[in-house]
Amino acid sequence: ESGIPELRSKDGLYNVRDVQFEDYEPEYLLSIDCLEGDTDVFFEFYRQKLETSGILPNKAHYKLAEMERAGKLAGIITQNIDGLHQKAGSVNVAEIHGTTLKNYCMRCGKRFPSDYIFRSPTPIPHCDKCGDIVRPYVTLYGETLPEEELAKADSYMIGADVLIVGGTSLTVWP
């Protein structure tokens, strides 16, 4: 409903092949192997396919935020990386696949604004402190999930009386 295509749907990112990337599997394009081995390809794909700055939350995002403010929802656990829950007003969000709204230097860890990669004047964004690559705070294929976010998700589930699961193909672990 927000205009972001599902990854695995008929018209989703994984099934609509761009001529420029037709030689690559989508899972590779979103992997740590691609980031480290085909860095220019990774960032070109990332810029073309994962820009969400102009995307707005939908009714479901706003309803969940309303439920949280009313004390009816302890937290949200999401695999989405678009930050729409926070844009809608949710505060307690465990982003177990990370988010495109944060970026950091792979060497020194310096943080950069959400649009840094998308607005970089160079094909590969670099850190102004140490010169290394600035990457998105997104869990890529081949990486482990962020422990802090998993711990947050665990606490939400342990304390839950009811768990609502929505908007997932249930294809990817967890």
PDB file of C-alpha atoms in Angstrom:
ATOM      1  CA  GLU A   1       0.000   0.000   0.000  1.00  0.00           C
ATOM      2  CA  SER A   2       2.956   2.362   0.408  1.00  0.00           C
ATOM      3  CA  GLY A   3       4.121   1.707  -3.133  1.00  0.00           C
ATOM      4  CA  ILE A   4       7.106  -0.472  -2.310  1.00  0.00           C
ATOM      5  CA  PRO A   5       7.027  -3.682  -4.358  1.00  0.00           C
ATOM      6  CA  GLU A   6       7.230  -6.909  -2.394  1.00  0.00           C
ATOM      7  CA  LEU A   7      10.513  -8.712  -2.899  1.00  0.00           C
ATOM      8  CA  ARG A   8       9.093 -12.072  -3.917  1.00  0.00           C
ATOM      9  CA  SER A   9       5.809 -11.114  -5.588  1.00  0.00           C
ATOM     10  CA  LYS A  10       5.251 -11.504  -9.328  1.00  0.00           C
ATOM     11  CA  ASP A  11       6.220  -7.870  -9.888  1.00  0.00           C
ATOM     12  CA  GLY A  12       8.693  -7.704  -7.017  1.00  0.00           C
ATOM     13  CA  LEU A  13      12.367  -6.881  -6.930  1.00  0.00           C
ATOM     14  CA  TYR A  14      13.419 -10.517  -7.266  1.00  0.00           C
ATOM     15  CA  ASN A  15      11.268 -11.221 -10.327  1.00  0.00           C
ATOM     16  CA  VAL A  16      11.554  -8.006 -12.331  1.00  0.00           C
ATOM     17  CA  ARG A  17      14.981  -8.210 -13.870  1.00  0.00           C
ATOM     18  CA  ASP A  18      16.800  -5.086 -14.949  1.00  0.00           C
ATOM     19  CA  VAL A  19      19.000  -5.555 -18.009  1.00  0.00           C
ATOM     20  CA  GLN A  20      21.859  -3.908 -16.150  1.00  0.00           C
ATOM     21  CA  PHE A  21      21.713  -6.551 -13.402  1.00  0.00           C
ATOM     22  CA  GLU A  22      20.457  -9.564 -15.373  1.00  0.00           C
ATOM     23  CA  ASP A  23      23.714 -11.479 -14.830  1.00  0.00           C
ATOM     24  CA  TYR A  24      23.264 -11.374 -11.038  1.00  0.00           C
ATOM     25  CA  GLU A  25      20.873 -13.092  -8.659  1.00  0.00           C
ATOM     26  CA  PRO A  26      19.026 -10.601  -6.429  1.00  0.00           C
ATOM     27  CA  GLU A  27      20.297 -12.353  -3.312  1.00  0.00           C
ATOM     28  CA  TYR A  28      23.871 -11.760  -4.511  1.00  0.00           C
ATOM     29  CA  LEU A  29      23.207  -8.086  -5.239  1.00  0.00           C
ATOM     30  CA  LEU A  30      22.075  -7.673  -1.631  1.00  0.00           C
ATOM     31  CA  SER A  31      24.926  -9.716  -0.116  1.00  0.00           C
ATOM     32  CA  ILE A  32      28.083  -8.948   1.807  1.00  0.00           C
ATOM     33  CA  ASP A  33      29.952 -10.771  -0.986  1.00  0.00           C
ATOM     34  CA  CYS A  34      28.681  -8.233  -3.542  1.00  0.00           C
ATOM     35  CA  LEU A  35      29.418  -5.284  -1.253  1.00  0.00           C
ATOM     36  CA  GLU A  36      32.997  -6.475  -0.774  1.00  0.00           C
ATOM     37  CA  GLY A  37      33.654  -8.025  -4.206  1.00  0.00           C
ATOM     38  CA  ASP A  38      31.561  -5.998  -6.689  1.00  0.00           C
ATOM     39  CA  THR A  39      31.276  -2.788  -4.685  1.00  0.00           C
ATOM     40  CA  ASP A  40      30.322  -0.577  -7.611  1.00  0.00           C
ATOM     41  CA  VAL A  41      27.579  -3.028  -8.673  1.00  0.00           C
ATOM     42  CA  PHE A  42      26.280  -3.235  -5.092  1.00  0.00           C
ATOM     43  CA  PHE A  43      25.901   0.528  -4.750  1.00  0.00           C
ATOM     44  CA  GLU A  44      24.373   1.001  -8.186  1.00  0.00           C
ATOM     45  CA  PHE A  45      21.760  -1.675  -7.416  1.00  0.00           C
ATOM     46  CA  TYR A  46      21.182  -0.273  -3.927  1.00  0.00           C
ATOM     47  CA  ARG A  47      20.650   3.272  -5.249  1.00  0.00           C
ATOM     48  CA  GLN A  48      18.303   2.123  -8.015  1.00  0.00           C
ATOM     49  CA  LYS A  49      16.187  -0.328  -6.053  1.00  0.00           C
ATOM     50  CA  LEU A  50      16.200   0.650  -2.364  1.00  0.00           C
ATOM     51  CA  GLU A  51      15.589   4.393  -2.322  1.00  0.00           C
ATOM     52  CA  THR A  52      12.601   4.928  -0.019  1.00  0.00           C
ATOM     53  CA  SER A  53      12.953   8.574   1.049  1.00  0.00           C
ATOM     54  CA  GLY A  54       9.808   9.628  -0.836  1.00  0.00           C
ATOM     55  CA  ILE A  55       7.708   6.687   0.361  1.00  0.00           C
ATOM     56  CA  LEU A  56       5.051   7.373   2.980  1.00  0.00           C
ATOM     57  CA  PRO A  57       3.576   5.075   5.619  1.00  0.00           C
ATOM     58  CA  ASN A  58       0.199   3.511   4.898  1.00  0.00           C
ATOM     59  CA  LYS A  59      -2.897   3.079   7.080  1.00  0.00           C
ATOM     60  CA  ALA A  60      -1.521  -0.049   8.739  1.00  0.00           C
ATOM     61  CA  HIS A  61       1.660   1.761   9.846  1.00  0.00           C
ATOM     62  CA  TYR A  62      -0.407   4.590  11.338  1.00  0.00           C
ATOM     63  CA  LYS A  63      -2.806   2.181  13.066  1.00  0.00           C
ATOM     64  CA  LEU A  64       0.083   0.310  14.694  1.00  0.00           C
ATOM     65  CA  ALA A  65       1.557   3.604  15.914  1.00  0.00           C
ATOM     66  CA  GLU A  66      -1.845   4.577  17.299  1.00  0.00           C
ATOM     67  CA  MET A  67      -2.093   1.234  19.107  1.00  0.00           C
ATOM     68  CA  GLU A  68       1.385   1.756  20.593  1.00  0.00           C
ATOM     69  CA  ARG A  69       0.457   5.252  21.873  1.00  0.00           C
ATOM     70  CA  ALA A  70      -2.716   3.781  23.415  1.00  0.00           C
ATOM     71  CA  GLY A  71      -0.691   1.142  25.272  1.00  0.00           C
ATOM     72  CA  LYS A  72      -2.208  -1.715  23.247  1.00  0.00           C
ATOM     73  CA  LEU A  73       1.031  -2.583  21.406  1.00  0.00           C
ATOM     74  CA  ALA A  74       4.358  -3.108  23.174  1.00  0.00           C
ATOM     75  CA  GLY A  75       6.482  -3.115  20.058  1.00  0.00           C
ATOM     76  CA  ILE A  76       6.909  -3.969  16.403  1.00  0.00           C
ATOM     77  CA  ILE A  77       9.302  -6.534  14.997  1.00  0.00           C
ATOM     78  CA  THR A  78       9.985  -5.922  11.337  1.00  0.00           C
ATOM     79  CA  GLN A  79      12.125  -7.326   8.567  1.00  0.00           C
ATOM     80  CA  ASN A  80      11.361  -4.236   6.474  1.00  0.00           C
ATOM     81  CA  ILE A  81      14.259  -1.830   6.037  1.00  0.00           C
ATOM     82  CA  ASP A  82      12.260   1.238   4.973  1.00  0.00           C
ATOM     83  CA  GLY A  83      11.714   2.953   8.353  1.00  0.00           C
ATOM     84  CA  LEU A  84       8.004   3.461   7.665  1.00  0.00           C
ATOM     85  CA  HIS A  85       6.958   2.366  11.156  1.00  0.00           C
ATOM     86  CA  GLN A  86       8.995   5.183  12.684  1.00  0.00           C
ATOM     87  CA  LYS A  87       7.774   7.668  10.065  1.00  0.00           C
ATOM     88  CA  ALA A  88       4.226   6.781  11.166  1.00  0.00           C
ATOM     89  CA  GLY A  89       5.116   7.456  14.807  1.00  0.00           C
ATOM     90  CA  SER A  90       6.023   4.053  16.246  1.00  0.00           C
ATOM     91  CA  VAL A  91       8.810   4.233  18.814  1.00  0.00           C
ATOM     92  CA  ASN A  92       9.404   0.640  19.897  1.00  0.00           C
ATOM     93  CA  VAL A  93      10.576  -0.989  16.672  1.00  0.00           C
ATOM     94  CA  ALA A  94      12.992  -3.902  16.363  1.00  0.00           C
ATOM     95  CA  GLU A  95      14.454  -3.729  12.858  1.00  0.00           C
ATOM     96  CA  ILE A  96      15.955  -7.186  12.582  1.00  0.00           C
ATOM     97  CA  HIS A  97      17.136  -6.628   9.003  1.00  0.00           C
ATOM     98  CA  GLY A  98      18.389  -3.120   9.734  1.00  0.00           C
ATOM     99  CA  THR A  99      17.324   0.035   7.948  1.00  0.00           C
ATOM    100  CA  THR A 100      18.182   2.154   4.926  1.00  0.00           C
ATOM    101  CA  LEU A 101      17.793   5.195   7.186  1.00  0.00           C
ATOM    102  CA  LYS A 102      21.206   4.651   8.802  1.00  0.00           C
ATOM    103  CA  ASN A 103      24.677   4.376   7.283  1.00  0.00           C
ATOM    104  CA  TYR A 104      28.110   3.848   8.783  1.00  0.00           C
ATOM    105  CA  CYS A 105      31.774   3.570   7.862  1.00  0.00           C
ATOM    106  CA  MET A 106      32.957  -0.008   7.564  1.00  0.00           C
ATOM    107  CA  ARG A 107      36.293   0.816   9.249  1.00  0.00           C
ATOM    108  CA  CYS A 108      35.816   3.505  11.874  1.00  0.00           C
ATOM    109  CA  GLY A 109      32.060   3.154  12.442  1.00  0.00           C
ATOM    110  CA  LYS A 110      31.271   6.848  11.930  1.00  0.00           C
ATOM    111  CA  ARG A 111      27.564   7.313  11.291  1.00  0.00           C
ATOM    112  CA  PHE A 112      26.157   9.155   8.301  1.00  0.00           C
ATOM    113  CA  PRO A 113      22.703  10.571   7.502  1.00  0.00           C
ATOM    114  CA  SER A 114      20.033   8.507   5.805  1.00  0.00           C
ATOM    115  CA  ASP A 115      20.549  10.082   2.385  1.00  0.00           C
ATOM    116  CA  TYR A 116      24.358   9.910   2.396  1.00  0.00           C
ATOM    117  CA  ILE A 117      24.654   6.934   0.034  1.00  0.00           C
ATOM    118  CA  PHE A 118      21.911   8.172  -2.275  1.00  0.00           C
ATOM    119  CA  ARG A 119      23.394  11.686  -2.498  1.00  0.00           C
ATOM    120  CA  SER A 120      27.079  10.713  -2.713  1.00  0.00           C
ATOM    121  CA  PRO A 121      28.827  12.453  -5.629  1.00  0.00           C
ATOM    122  CA  THR A 122      30.937   9.327  -6.178  1.00  0.00           C
ATOM    123  CA  PRO A 123      29.683   5.852  -7.165  1.00  0.00           C
ATOM    124  CA  ILE A 124      31.084   4.376  -3.950  1.00  0.00           C
ATOM    125  CA  PRO A 125      30.467   6.530  -0.849  1.00  0.00           C
ATOM    126  CA  HIS A 126      33.489   7.079   1.380  1.00  0.00           C
ATOM    127  CA  CYS A 127      33.994   8.208   4.946  1.00  0.00           C
ATOM    128  CA  ASP A 128      35.235  11.766   5.391  1.00  0.00           C
ATOM    129  CA  LYS A 129      37.107  10.685   8.533  1.00  0.00           C
ATOM    130  CA  CYS A 130      39.095   7.601   7.454  1.00  0.00           C
ATOM    131  CA  GLY A 131      38.337   7.195   3.738  1.00  0.00           C
ATOM    132  CA  ASP A 132      36.820   3.717   3.927  1.00  0.00           C
ATOM    133  CA  ILE A 133      33.469   2.689   2.431  1.00  0.00           C
ATOM    134  CA  VAL A 134      30.217   3.931   3.966  1.00  0.00           C
ATOM    135  CA  ARG A 135      27.591   1.217   3.883  1.00  0.00           C
ATOM    136  CA  PRO A 136      23.911   0.995   4.810  1.00  0.00           C
ATOM    137  CA  TYR A 137      22.889  -0.345   8.211  1.00  0.00           C
ATOM    138  CA  VAL A 138      21.113  -3.209   6.462  1.00  0.00           C
ATOM    139  CA  THR A 139      21.615  -6.887   7.176  1.00  0.00           C
ATOM    140  CA  LEU A 140      22.878  -8.317   3.901  1.00  0.00           C
ATOM    141  CA  TYR A 141      22.778 -11.935   2.794  1.00  0.00           C
ATOM    142  CA  GLY A 142      25.738 -13.678   4.411  1.00  0.00           C
ATOM    143  CA  GLU A 143      25.639 -11.528   7.566  1.00  0.00           C
ATOM    144  CA  THR A 144      24.240 -12.309  10.980  1.00  0.00           C
ATOM    145  CA  LEU A 145      21.263 -10.402  12.292  1.00  0.00           C
ATOM    146  CA  PRO A 146      22.033  -7.502  14.671  1.00  0.00           C
ATOM    147  CA  GLU A 147      22.090  -8.849  18.223  1.00  0.00           C
ATOM    148  CA  GLU A 148      20.679  -5.687  19.792  1.00  0.00           C
ATOM    149  CA  GLU A 149      17.641  -5.785  17.498  1.00  0.00           C
ATOM    150  CA  LEU A 150      17.144  -9.526  18.081  1.00  0.00           C
ATOM    151  CA  ALA A 151      17.271  -8.985  21.840  1.00  0.00           C
ATOM    152  CA  LYS A 152      14.655  -6.248  21.501  1.00  0.00           C
ATOM    153  CA  ALA A 153      12.478  -8.560  19.379  1.00  0.00           C
ATOM    154  CA  ASP A 154      12.854 -11.349  21.945  1.00  0.00           C
ATOM    155  CA  SER A 155      11.729  -9.049  24.747  1.00  0.00           C
ATOM    156  CA  TYR A 156       8.649  -8.010  22.766  1.00  0.00           C
ATOM    157  CA  MET A 157       7.708 -11.638  22.113  1.00  0.00           C
ATOM    158  CA  ILE A 158       8.394 -12.869  25.640  1.00  0.00           C
ATOM    159  CA  GLY A 159       6.151 -10.170  27.099  1.00  0.00           C
ATOM    160  CA  ALA A 160       3.384 -10.570  24.537  1.00  0.00           C
ATOM    161  CA  ASP A 161      -0.097 -11.848  25.252  1.00  0.00           C
ATOM    162  CA  VAL A 162      -0.861 -11.789  21.524  1.00  0.00           C
ATOM    163  CA  LEU A 163       1.449 -11.785  18.534  1.00  0.00           C
ATOM    164  CA  ILE A 164       0.167 -10.431  15.213  1.00  0.00           C
ATOM    165  CA  VAL A 165       2.061 -11.582  12.119  1.00  0.00           C
ATOM    166  CA  GLY A 166       1.417  -9.747   8.890  1.00  0.00           C
ATOM    167  CA  GLY A 167       2.932  -8.850   5.568  1.00  0.00           C
ATOM    168  CA  THR A 168       5.387 -11.695   5.253  1.00  0.00           C
ATOM    169  CA  SER A 169       5.918 -14.564   2.860  1.00  0.00           C
ATOM    170  CA  LEU A 170       7.443 -16.562   5.754  1.00  0.00           C
ATOM    171  CA  THR A 171      10.194 -17.534   3.300  1.00  0.00           C
ATOM    172  CA  VAL A 172      13.241 -16.013   5.002  1.00  0.00           C
ATOM    173  CA  TRP A 173      14.513 -16.922   8.441  1.00  0.00           C
ATOM    174  CA  PRO A 174      13.648 -15.784  11.097  1.00  0.00           C
TER     175      PRO A 174
END
